[in-house]
XYZ file of C-alpha atoms in Angstrom:
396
model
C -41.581 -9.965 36.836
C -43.787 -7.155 39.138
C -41.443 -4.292 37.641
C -42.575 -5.200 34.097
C -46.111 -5.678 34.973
C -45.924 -2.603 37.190
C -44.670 -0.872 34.255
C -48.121 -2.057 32.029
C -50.327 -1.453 34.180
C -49.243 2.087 34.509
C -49.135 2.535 30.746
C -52.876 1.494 30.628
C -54.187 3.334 33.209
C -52.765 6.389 31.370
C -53.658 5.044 27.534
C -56.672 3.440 28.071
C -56.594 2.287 24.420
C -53.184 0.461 24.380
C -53.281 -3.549 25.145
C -49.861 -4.573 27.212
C -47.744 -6.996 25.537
C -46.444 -9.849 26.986
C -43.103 -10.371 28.810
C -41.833 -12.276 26.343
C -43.502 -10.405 23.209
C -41.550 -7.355 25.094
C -37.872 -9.458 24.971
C -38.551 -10.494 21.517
C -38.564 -6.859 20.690
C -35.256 -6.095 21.973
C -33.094 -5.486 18.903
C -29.987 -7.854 20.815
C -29.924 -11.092 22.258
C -31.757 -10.813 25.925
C -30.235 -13.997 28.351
C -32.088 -14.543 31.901
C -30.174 -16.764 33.785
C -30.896 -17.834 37.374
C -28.632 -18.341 40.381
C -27.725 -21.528 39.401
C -26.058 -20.315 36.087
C -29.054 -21.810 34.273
C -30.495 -19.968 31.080
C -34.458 -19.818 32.050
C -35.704 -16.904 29.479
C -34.340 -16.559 25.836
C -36.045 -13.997 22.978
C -36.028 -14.899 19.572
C -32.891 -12.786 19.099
C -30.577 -15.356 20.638
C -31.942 -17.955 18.550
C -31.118 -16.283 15.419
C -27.582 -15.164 16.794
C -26.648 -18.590 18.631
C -28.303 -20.576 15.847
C -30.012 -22.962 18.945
C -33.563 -23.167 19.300
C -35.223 -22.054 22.489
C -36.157 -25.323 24.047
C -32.067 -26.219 23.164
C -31.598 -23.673 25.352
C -33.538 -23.386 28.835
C -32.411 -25.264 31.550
C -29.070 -25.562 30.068
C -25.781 -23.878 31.627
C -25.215 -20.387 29.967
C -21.399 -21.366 29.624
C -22.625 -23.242 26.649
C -23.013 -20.011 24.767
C -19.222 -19.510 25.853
C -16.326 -20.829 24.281
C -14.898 -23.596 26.615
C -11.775 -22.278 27.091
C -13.977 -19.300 29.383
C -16.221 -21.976 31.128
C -13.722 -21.683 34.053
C -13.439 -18.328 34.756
C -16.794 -17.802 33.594
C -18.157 -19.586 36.212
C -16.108 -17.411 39.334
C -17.796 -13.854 37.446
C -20.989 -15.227 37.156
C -20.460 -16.492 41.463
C -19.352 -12.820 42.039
C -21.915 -11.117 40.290
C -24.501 -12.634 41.952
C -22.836 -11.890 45.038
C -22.709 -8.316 44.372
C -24.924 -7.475 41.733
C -25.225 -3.942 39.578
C -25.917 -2.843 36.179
C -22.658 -3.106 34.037
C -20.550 -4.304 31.298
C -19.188 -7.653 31.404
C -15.535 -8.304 30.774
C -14.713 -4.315 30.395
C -11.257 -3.874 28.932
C -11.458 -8.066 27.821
C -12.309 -8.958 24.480
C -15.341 -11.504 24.460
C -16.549 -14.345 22.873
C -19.426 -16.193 21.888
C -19.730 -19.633 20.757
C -22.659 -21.072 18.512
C -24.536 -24.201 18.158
C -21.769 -25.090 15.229
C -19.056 -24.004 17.528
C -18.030 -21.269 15.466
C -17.210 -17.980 17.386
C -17.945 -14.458 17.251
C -17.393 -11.477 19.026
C -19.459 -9.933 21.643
C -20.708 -7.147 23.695
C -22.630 -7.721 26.785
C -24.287 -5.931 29.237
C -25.324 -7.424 33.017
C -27.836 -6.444 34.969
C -29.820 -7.790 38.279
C -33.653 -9.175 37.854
C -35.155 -9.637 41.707
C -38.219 -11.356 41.467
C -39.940 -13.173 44.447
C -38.406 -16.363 43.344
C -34.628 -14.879 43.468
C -31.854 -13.226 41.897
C -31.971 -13.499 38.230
C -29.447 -11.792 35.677
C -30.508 -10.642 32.552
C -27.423 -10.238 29.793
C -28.077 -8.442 26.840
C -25.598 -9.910 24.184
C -24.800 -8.030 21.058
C -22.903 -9.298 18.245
C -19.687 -6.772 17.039
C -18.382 -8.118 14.381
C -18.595 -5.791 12.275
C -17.679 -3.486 14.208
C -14.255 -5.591 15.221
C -13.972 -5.333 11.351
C -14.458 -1.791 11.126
C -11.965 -0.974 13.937
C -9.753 -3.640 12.051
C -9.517 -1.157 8.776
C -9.102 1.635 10.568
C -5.791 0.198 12.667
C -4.845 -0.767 9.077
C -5.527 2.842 7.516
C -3.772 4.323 10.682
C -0.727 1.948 10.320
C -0.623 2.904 6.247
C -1.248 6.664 7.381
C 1.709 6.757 9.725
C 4.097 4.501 7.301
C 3.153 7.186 4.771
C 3.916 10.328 7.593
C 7.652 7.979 7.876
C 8.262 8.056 4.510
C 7.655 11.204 3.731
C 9.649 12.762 6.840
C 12.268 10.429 5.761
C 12.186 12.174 1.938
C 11.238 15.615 3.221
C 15.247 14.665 5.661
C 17.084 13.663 1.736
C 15.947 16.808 0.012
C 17.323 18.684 2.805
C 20.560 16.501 2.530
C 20.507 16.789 -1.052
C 20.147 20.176 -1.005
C 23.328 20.550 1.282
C 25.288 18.048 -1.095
C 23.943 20.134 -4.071
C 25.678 23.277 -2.604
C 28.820 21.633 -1.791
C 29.333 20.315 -4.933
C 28.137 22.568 -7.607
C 31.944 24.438 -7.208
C 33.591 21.061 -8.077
C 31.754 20.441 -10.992
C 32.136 23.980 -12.409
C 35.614 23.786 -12.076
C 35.844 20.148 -13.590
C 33.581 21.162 -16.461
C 36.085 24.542 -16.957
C 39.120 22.170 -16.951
C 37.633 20.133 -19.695
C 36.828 22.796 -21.230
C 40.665 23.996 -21.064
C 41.548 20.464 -22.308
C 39.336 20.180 -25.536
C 40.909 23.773 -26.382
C 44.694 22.067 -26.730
C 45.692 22.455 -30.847
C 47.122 18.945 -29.846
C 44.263 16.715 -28.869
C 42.985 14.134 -31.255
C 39.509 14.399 -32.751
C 38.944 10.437 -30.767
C 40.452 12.301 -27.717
C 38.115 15.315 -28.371
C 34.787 12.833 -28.860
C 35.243 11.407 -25.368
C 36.183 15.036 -23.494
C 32.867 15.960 -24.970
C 30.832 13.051 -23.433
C 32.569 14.022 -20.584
C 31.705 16.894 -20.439
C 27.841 15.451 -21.121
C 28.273 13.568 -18.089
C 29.690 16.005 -16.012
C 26.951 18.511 -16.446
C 23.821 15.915 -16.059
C 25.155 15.074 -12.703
C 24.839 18.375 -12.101
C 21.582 17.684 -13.152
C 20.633 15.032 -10.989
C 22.087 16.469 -8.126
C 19.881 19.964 -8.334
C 16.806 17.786 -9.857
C 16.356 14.119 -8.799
C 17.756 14.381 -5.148
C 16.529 17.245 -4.547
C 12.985 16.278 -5.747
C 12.483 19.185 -8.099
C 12.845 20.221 -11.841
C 14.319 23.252 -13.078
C 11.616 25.333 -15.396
C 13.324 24.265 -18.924
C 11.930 24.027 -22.647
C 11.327 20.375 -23.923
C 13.329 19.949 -27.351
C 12.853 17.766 -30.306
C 14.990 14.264 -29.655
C 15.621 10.696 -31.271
C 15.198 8.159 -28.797
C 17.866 5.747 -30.423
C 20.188 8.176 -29.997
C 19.889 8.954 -26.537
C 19.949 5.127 -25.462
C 22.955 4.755 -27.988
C 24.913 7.537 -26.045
C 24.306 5.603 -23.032
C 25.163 2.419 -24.281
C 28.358 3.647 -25.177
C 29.045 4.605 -21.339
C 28.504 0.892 -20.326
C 31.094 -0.554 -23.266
C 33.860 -1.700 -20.853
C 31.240 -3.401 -18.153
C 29.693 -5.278 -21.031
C 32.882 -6.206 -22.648
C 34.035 -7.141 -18.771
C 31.132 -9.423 -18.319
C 30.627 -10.359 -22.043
C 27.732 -9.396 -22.286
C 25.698 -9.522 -25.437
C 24.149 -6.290 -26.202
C 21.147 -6.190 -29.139
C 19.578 -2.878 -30.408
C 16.060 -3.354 -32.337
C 14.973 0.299 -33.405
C 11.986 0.125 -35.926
C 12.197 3.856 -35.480
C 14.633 6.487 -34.183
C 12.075 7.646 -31.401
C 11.729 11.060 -32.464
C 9.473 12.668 -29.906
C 9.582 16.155 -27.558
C 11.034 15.965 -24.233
C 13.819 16.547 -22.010
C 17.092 14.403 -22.728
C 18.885 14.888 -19.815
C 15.939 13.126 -17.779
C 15.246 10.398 -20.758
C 19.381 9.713 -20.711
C 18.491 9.565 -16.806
C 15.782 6.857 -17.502
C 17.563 4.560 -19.617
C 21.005 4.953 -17.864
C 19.013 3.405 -14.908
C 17.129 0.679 -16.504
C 20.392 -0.392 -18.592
C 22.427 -0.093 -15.244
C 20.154 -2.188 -13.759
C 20.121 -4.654 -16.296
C 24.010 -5.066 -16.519
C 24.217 -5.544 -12.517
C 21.463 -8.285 -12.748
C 22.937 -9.982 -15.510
C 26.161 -12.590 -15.165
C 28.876 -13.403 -17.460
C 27.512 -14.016 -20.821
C 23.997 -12.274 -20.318
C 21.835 -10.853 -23.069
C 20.506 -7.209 -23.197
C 17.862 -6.255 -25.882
C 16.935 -2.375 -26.187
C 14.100 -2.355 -28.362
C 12.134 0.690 -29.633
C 9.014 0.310 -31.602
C 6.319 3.155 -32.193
C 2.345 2.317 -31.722
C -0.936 3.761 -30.677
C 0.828 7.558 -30.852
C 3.395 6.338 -28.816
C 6.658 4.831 -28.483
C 7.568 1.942 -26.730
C 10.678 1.510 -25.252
C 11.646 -2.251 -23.947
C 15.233 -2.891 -21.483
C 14.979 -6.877 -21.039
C 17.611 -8.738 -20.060
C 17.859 -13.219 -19.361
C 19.260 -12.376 -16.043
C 17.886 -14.375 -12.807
C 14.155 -12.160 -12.322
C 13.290 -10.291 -9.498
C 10.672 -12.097 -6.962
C 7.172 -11.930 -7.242
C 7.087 -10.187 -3.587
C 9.190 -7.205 -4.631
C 7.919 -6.917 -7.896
C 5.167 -4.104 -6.462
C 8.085 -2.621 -4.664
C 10.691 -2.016 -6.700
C 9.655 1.719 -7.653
C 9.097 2.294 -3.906
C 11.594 5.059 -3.115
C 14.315 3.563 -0.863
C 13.852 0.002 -1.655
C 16.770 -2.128 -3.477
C 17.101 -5.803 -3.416
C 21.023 -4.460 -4.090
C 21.871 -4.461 -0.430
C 24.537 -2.175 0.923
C 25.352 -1.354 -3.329
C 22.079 0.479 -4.035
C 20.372 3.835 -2.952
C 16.546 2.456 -3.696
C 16.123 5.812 -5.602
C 16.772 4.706 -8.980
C 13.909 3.152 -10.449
C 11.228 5.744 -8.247
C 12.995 8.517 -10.262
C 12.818 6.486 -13.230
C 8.832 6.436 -13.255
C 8.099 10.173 -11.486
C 10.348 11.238 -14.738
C 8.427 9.089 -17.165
C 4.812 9.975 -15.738
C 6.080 13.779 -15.630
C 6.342 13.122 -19.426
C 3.194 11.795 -19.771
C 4.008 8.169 -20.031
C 3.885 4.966 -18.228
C 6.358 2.424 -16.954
C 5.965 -1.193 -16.366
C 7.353 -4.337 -15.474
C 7.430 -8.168 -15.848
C 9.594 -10.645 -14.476
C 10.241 -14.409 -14.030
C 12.560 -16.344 -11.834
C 12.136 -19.950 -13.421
C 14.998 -21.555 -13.931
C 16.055 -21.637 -17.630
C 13.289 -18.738 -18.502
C 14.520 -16.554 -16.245
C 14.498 -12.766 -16.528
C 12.850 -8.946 -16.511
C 11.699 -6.832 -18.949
C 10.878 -2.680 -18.666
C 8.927 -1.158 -21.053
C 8.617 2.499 -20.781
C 5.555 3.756 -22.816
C 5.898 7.713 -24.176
C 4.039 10.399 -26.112
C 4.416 9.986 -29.940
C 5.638 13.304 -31.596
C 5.728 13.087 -35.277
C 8.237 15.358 -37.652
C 6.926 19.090 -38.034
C 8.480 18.502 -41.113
C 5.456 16.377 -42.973
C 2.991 19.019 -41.502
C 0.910 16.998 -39.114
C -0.333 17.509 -36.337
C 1.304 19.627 -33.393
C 2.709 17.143 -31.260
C 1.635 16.878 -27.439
C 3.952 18.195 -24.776
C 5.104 16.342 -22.166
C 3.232 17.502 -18.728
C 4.961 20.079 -16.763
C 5.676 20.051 -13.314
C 5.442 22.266 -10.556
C 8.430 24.824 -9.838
């Protein structure tokens, strides 16, 4: 204890004024747990610190081994450090590069930082371990591994999208020629003074079809819009075009399709991308469902908007993908789906200023999901109210 008294009687010979604490007044002070353990391995000086962070109270603790501050499954190899510290002692960290424990009085553990250092006295080698408790800083260093992992999931993902639009971009180019030439043939066709006006009806949906891949293929794999005008459209009629593309697969499966419009949907926007919408969630819908499913396509109109609903009574998607599904690249389709389908779905209805969302159930007997796709409300110009609002335009 000389270097401490040493130390005082220093200080007061240079500040008359100033009283010297006591030893222990001085370890008490210490803002972490201060340990003094003698040759022996026996804890012989304690400040009130380790009481609060062991939860023991000081006369628990003198005379007793330190290893019961240790978890047992330490006490071992606890025991050789401690013989070879004292056998070559110096001011360091214990454990560097080992995580460490401590255990308290209710055997719960915690994690640790301590720091060794040699105490000579004239009654032998003493070590005095300064034990602070990192917890939260284990925690802190817990979230940001987590934020790193997210951070370089997100770098991934976006390489891996930043690799399709380049692909896309390549397949757009290659392709565009074909489906000129296809749309010029139809063209050709629909001309003929001998083609029937049913004959005529389909070349023309065709032709529909024809020019929003073309669509897609510039716009949804490459990740970008063209700059284009929204128009005045009728819902019902959109979802009724694409109904009619999915008459043989419902016939195929028998499945029973039901159409509840309170309204015909008529709102601004940008039909190719709302056919886009709906031509997913009804595709979806009619590869969930079995033979003798049920699709409803409902449209009702509140709150300045319209509602949209695509439910079907097929078997549900699980509760663990449900946050998933408008991920881009994940499909619970296997090898048959792209897992790009339902993420263009929602960036085209949020472009639009609307929402999309989802419920689900897998219980037997109540089984089955349901999309609703919420968008802006435009009323007829003709009744002279109010301008209606413009779907949100995006960038390029």
């Amino acid at each position: 204890m000389k270097p401490f008294r040493r130390l005082a009687k220093y200080i007061t010979s240079q500040h008359p004024e100033w009283a010297p604490p006591d030893f222990r007044d001085l370890l008490d002070s210490a803002p972490d747990a201060m340990v003094i353990v003698n040759s022996d391995g026996k804890i012989v000086v304690v400040n009130s610190q380790t009481e609060i962070l062991f939860g023991y109270g000081r006369q628990e603790l003198l005379g007793q081994p330190v290893e019961m501050l240790i978890p047992a499954r330490f006490n071992p190899q606890h025991a050789k450090h401690r013989a070879a510290f004292f056998s070559e002692p110096r001011v360091r960290p214990m454990g560097a590069g080992l995580e460490l424990f401590g255990r308290r009085k209710d055997g719960s553990e915690f994690p640790v930082e301590i720091s060794l250092s040699p105490l000579r006295t004239p009654q032998g080698l003493f070590v005095t371990g300064a034990v602070r408790d990192i917890s939260e800083r284990k925690k802190a260093e817990e979230q940001i591994n987590k934020l790193n992992a997210e951070l370089a999931e997100a770098v991934r993902r976006s390489q891996k999208l930043a690799a399709t639009g380049r692909l896309a971009a390549t397949i757009a180019h290659e392709i565009k020629n074909s489906l000129d030439t296809l749309l010029n043939l139809l063209y050709l066709i629909e001309l003929k003074p001998d083609v029937e006006p049913e004959m005529k009806e389909m070349i023309g949906q065709a032709r529909e079809e024809v020019a929003r891949i073309g669509h897609i293929t510039r716009n949804t794999l490459a990740l970008q819009r063209e700059t284009a005008f929204p128009v005045s459209l009728s819902l019902s009629e959109i979802i009724d075009g694409v109904c009619r593309l999915f008459e043989s697969a419902l016939a195929q499966k028998r499945i029973r399709l039901e159409r509840q419009y309170e309204t015909s949907g008529q709102m601004i926007g940008f039909p190719g991308e709302l056919r886009q919408v709906f031509t997913n969630l009804i595709g979806n819908a009619v590869d969930a469902l079995g033979e003798g499913g049920h699709l409803t396509v409902t449209i009702a109109g509140a709150d300045r908007a319209f509602n949209v609903c695509v439910a079907d009574d097929g078997p549900g998607i699980a509760f663990e993908n449900l946050e998933k599904i408008f991920e881009p690249f994940f499909t619970t389709k296997g090898e048959k789906g792209t897992g790009v389908g339902l993420w263009v779905t929602r960036s085209i209805v949020e472009d639009l200023g609307g929402r999309i969302e989802v419920t689900s159930s897998t219980r037997p007997g109540r089984s089955g999901t349901s999309f609703t796709v919420t968008l802006p409300w435009a009323q007829s110009r003709a009744n002279g109210d109010e301008q209606p609002r413009l779907p949100k335009a995006s960038a390029g």
